């Protein structure tokens, strides 16, 4: 059985500040994580996102635009304005990443400069998702294929080297924009944390991911329960090889 997407993780200079911001924007609940990290979860166990968000204390610097950002959906123009106003109230800010005036989405950054978009109402591609419509990534077609196989999520878009996947249960899509892909500079601020279904052989799963195109970096914890890898585009991700 494939690994499961457990969390989208942020390297954060101030985890509590980012957790408060994103929890406030999304309406999610904060809980203590492992060690000094903080997690936020959807208010219902069946939340459409399908993952939690973790904020890990880190000195990883932000260099240029992140390779991934959230696209938040809007049910109406009023809802879009409300989301933008709420984000600004909580410490976000407007930023310019080259968007055109005629584009309907609003580009913002959280208190640590992580970009995200509030998408206009009526976006058909994100109609079947939820408030977090997509995690939009800068990446190749190859990496879209990799993550489809790694997570067992079907491709829901594959055109002009742009790809997107979505859980069979629905919810947030993960998208890759295709070329040109900006060169990777340093460690990503956002990364995936995967976990394994109970009874899965951790080393066998790591070997499967490597056969799909991942490369192993090292073990993060002394007991070897967390392994750090890179996907075919060089993006770091972790796999917890013990059951939870």
XYZ file of C-alpha atoms in Angstrom:
244
model
C 0.000 0.000 0.000
C 1.261 3.516 -0.833
C 2.420 6.042 1.729
C -0.191 8.468 2.997
C 0.116 12.254 3.033
C 0.026 13.049 6.746
C 1.010 16.734 6.774
C 2.163 19.745 4.832
C 5.038 21.081 6.919
C 6.413 24.612 7.164
C 9.907 25.428 8.360
C 9.082 28.359 10.638
C 11.131 30.880 12.557
C 8.136 31.306 14.901
C 5.895 28.241 14.708
C 3.303 29.643 17.124
C 2.906 32.827 15.052
C 2.393 30.917 11.811
C 0.043 28.414 13.450
C -2.051 31.267 14.817
C -2.151 32.922 11.388
C -3.082 29.842 9.367
C -5.439 28.507 12.019
C -7.228 31.850 11.978
C -7.418 32.050 8.189
C -8.585 28.458 7.722
C -10.667 28.080 10.866
C -8.586 25.079 11.927
C -7.720 24.019 15.481
C -4.187 24.149 16.910
C -2.684 21.300 18.925
C 0.781 20.621 20.301
C 2.875 18.498 17.981
C 6.017 16.510 18.610
C 8.737 18.466 20.378
C 8.454 22.213 19.753
C 6.306 22.035 16.634
C 2.640 23.022 16.431
C -0.048 21.444 14.268
C -3.388 22.678 12.995
C -6.191 20.326 11.985
C -9.558 20.720 10.277
C -12.368 21.118 12.822
C -13.972 17.855 11.615
C -12.166 14.516 11.272
C -13.547 14.261 7.742
C -12.197 17.684 6.708
C -11.741 17.823 2.948
C -8.083 18.810 3.088
C -7.082 15.244 3.968
C -3.974 16.358 5.883
C -2.867 18.502 8.781
C -0.435 21.418 8.667
C 2.669 21.343 10.857
C 4.947 24.250 11.783
C 8.453 23.162 12.725
C 11.019 25.441 14.408
C 13.759 26.065 11.900
C 16.422 28.523 10.824
C 15.964 27.628 7.154
C 16.058 31.002 5.361
C 13.519 31.978 2.733
C 15.285 32.511 -0.596
C 13.065 33.839 -3.382
C 9.567 32.497 -3.967
C 8.602 29.191 -2.423
C 8.207 26.230 -4.755
C 4.715 25.591 -3.357
C 1.831 27.715 -2.126
C -1.786 27.280 -1.105
C -4.663 28.366 -3.343
C -7.689 29.179 -1.176
C -11.111 29.045 -2.785
C -14.025 31.494 -2.548
C -17.736 30.693 -2.687
C -18.582 34.285 -3.652
C -16.896 37.672 -4.215
C -17.884 38.581 -0.653
C -16.221 35.420 0.672
C -13.017 36.274 -1.207
C -12.987 39.769 0.296
C -13.616 38.296 3.751
C -10.698 35.843 3.434
C -8.361 38.601 2.276
C -9.446 40.924 5.074
C -9.056 38.161 7.674
C -5.549 37.334 6.434
C -4.499 40.995 6.564
C -5.971 41.348 10.051
C -3.912 38.359 11.238
C -0.618 39.724 9.901
C -0.578 38.858 6.203
C 0.238 41.336 3.465
C -0.335 41.961 -0.219
C 2.618 41.058 -2.452
C 3.463 41.379 -6.140
C 4.695 38.227 -7.865
C 3.991 39.481 -11.361
C 0.219 38.956 -11.353
C -1.727 41.012 -13.894
C -4.414 43.518 -12.834
C -7.094 41.646 -14.799
C -6.471 38.404 -12.919
C -9.151 37.705 -10.352
C -7.076 36.101 -7.622
C -5.403 37.998 -4.783
C -1.776 37.239 -3.907
C -0.781 37.500 -0.260
C 2.017 36.409 2.063
C 1.806 35.103 5.605
C 3.815 36.711 8.460
C 6.984 34.867 7.388
C 6.638 35.722 3.706
C 5.174 32.438 2.467
C 3.068 33.187 -0.583
C -0.542 32.109 -1.048
C -3.469 33.028 -3.296
C -7.131 33.676 -2.606
C -8.871 32.500 -5.762
C -11.913 34.243 -7.172
C -15.369 32.670 -7.017
C -16.397 30.413 -9.896
C -13.059 28.682 -10.480
C -14.176 25.419 -12.083
C -10.884 23.557 -11.635
C -11.125 23.912 -7.846
C -14.894 23.456 -7.602
C -14.693 19.956 -6.087
C -12.006 20.608 -3.494
C -12.661 22.645 -0.341
C -11.295 25.847 1.200
C -7.719 24.773 0.482
C -8.359 24.192 -3.192
C -4.822 23.324 -4.146
C -1.229 23.166 -3.127
C 0.186 24.730 -6.283
C 3.777 23.703 -6.976
C 6.514 24.746 -9.347
C 7.535 21.437 -10.877
C 7.923 19.154 -13.843
C 5.538 16.667 -15.390
C 7.874 13.929 -14.145
C 7.407 14.960 -10.522
C 3.635 14.993 -10.965
C 3.810 11.412 -12.196
C 6.086 10.515 -9.281
C 3.693 11.828 -6.647
C 0.718 10.188 -8.314
C 2.450 6.820 -7.946
C 3.943 7.590 -4.532
C 0.601 8.470 -2.932
C -1.680 6.356 -5.095
C -3.589 9.501 -6.114
C -4.886 9.573 -9.696
C -3.936 12.269 -12.165
C -6.840 14.675 -12.607
C -4.979 16.924 -15.060
C -2.176 16.107 -17.495
C -1.875 18.590 -20.323
C 0.941 20.711 -21.807
C 3.314 19.261 -19.164
C 1.082 20.587 -16.377
C -0.142 17.932 -13.942
C -2.465 17.656 -10.965
C -3.392 14.853 -8.596
C -6.201 14.437 -6.082
C -7.005 11.858 -3.463
C -9.626 9.295 -4.508
C -11.619 10.678 -1.552
C -11.565 14.189 -3.055
C -10.315 17.308 -1.326
C -7.264 19.452 -1.979
C -5.487 19.006 -5.312
C -1.721 19.103 -5.699
C -0.647 20.753 -8.954
C 2.598 21.262 -10.868
C 2.906 24.027 -13.424
C 5.436 22.477 -15.780
C 8.306 24.315 -17.472
C 9.988 26.624 -17.016
C 10.846 25.414 -13.502
C 12.977 27.809 -11.480
C 16.267 26.393 -10.173
C 16.103 25.110 -6.610
C 18.006 27.280 -4.141
C 18.440 25.879 -0.645
C 16.037 23.814 1.435
C 12.345 24.244 0.700
C 10.261 26.069 3.302
C 7.330 23.696 2.663
C 7.599 19.922 2.458
C 5.466 16.790 2.600
C 5.430 14.413 5.548
C 4.290 10.901 4.659
C 3.275 8.086 6.986
C 2.712 4.406 6.390
C -0.356 2.271 6.982
C -0.053 -0.002 10.004
C 1.971 -3.114 9.302
C 3.831 -1.649 6.316
C 7.519 -2.516 5.937
C 9.206 0.887 6.177
C 12.390 -0.006 4.331
C 10.427 -1.699 1.578
C 8.340 1.452 1.148
C 11.456 3.645 1.025
C 12.873 1.288 -1.602
C 9.616 1.582 -3.582
C 9.787 5.372 -3.499
C 13.410 5.257 -4.654
C 12.456 2.947 -7.506
C 9.964 5.628 -8.591
C 12.694 8.254 -8.709
C 13.257 9.477 -5.143
C 16.738 9.711 -3.651
C 17.551 9.103 -0.007
C 19.265 11.788 2.047
C 19.467 10.335 5.571
C 17.555 9.364 8.700
C 16.347 12.315 10.746
C 15.936 10.575 14.078
C 18.297 8.369 15.994
C 15.894 5.454 15.998
C 15.685 5.653 12.200
C 11.905 6.036 12.261
C 11.940 9.085 9.958
C 13.728 9.049 6.640
C 14.416 12.137 4.555
C 14.283 11.846 0.773
C 14.136 14.039 -2.325
C 11.641 13.691 -5.158
C 12.789 13.796 -8.821
C 12.774 17.629 -8.767
C 14.978 17.699 -5.663
C 12.229 18.623 -3.191
C 12.744 17.280 0.298
C 10.090 15.108 1.921
C 9.982 12.838 4.946
C 8.601 9.377 5.574
C 7.768 8.143 9.035
C 8.429 4.426 8.903
C 6.709 3.574 12.180
C 2.953 3.196 12.492
C 0.975 5.787 14.456
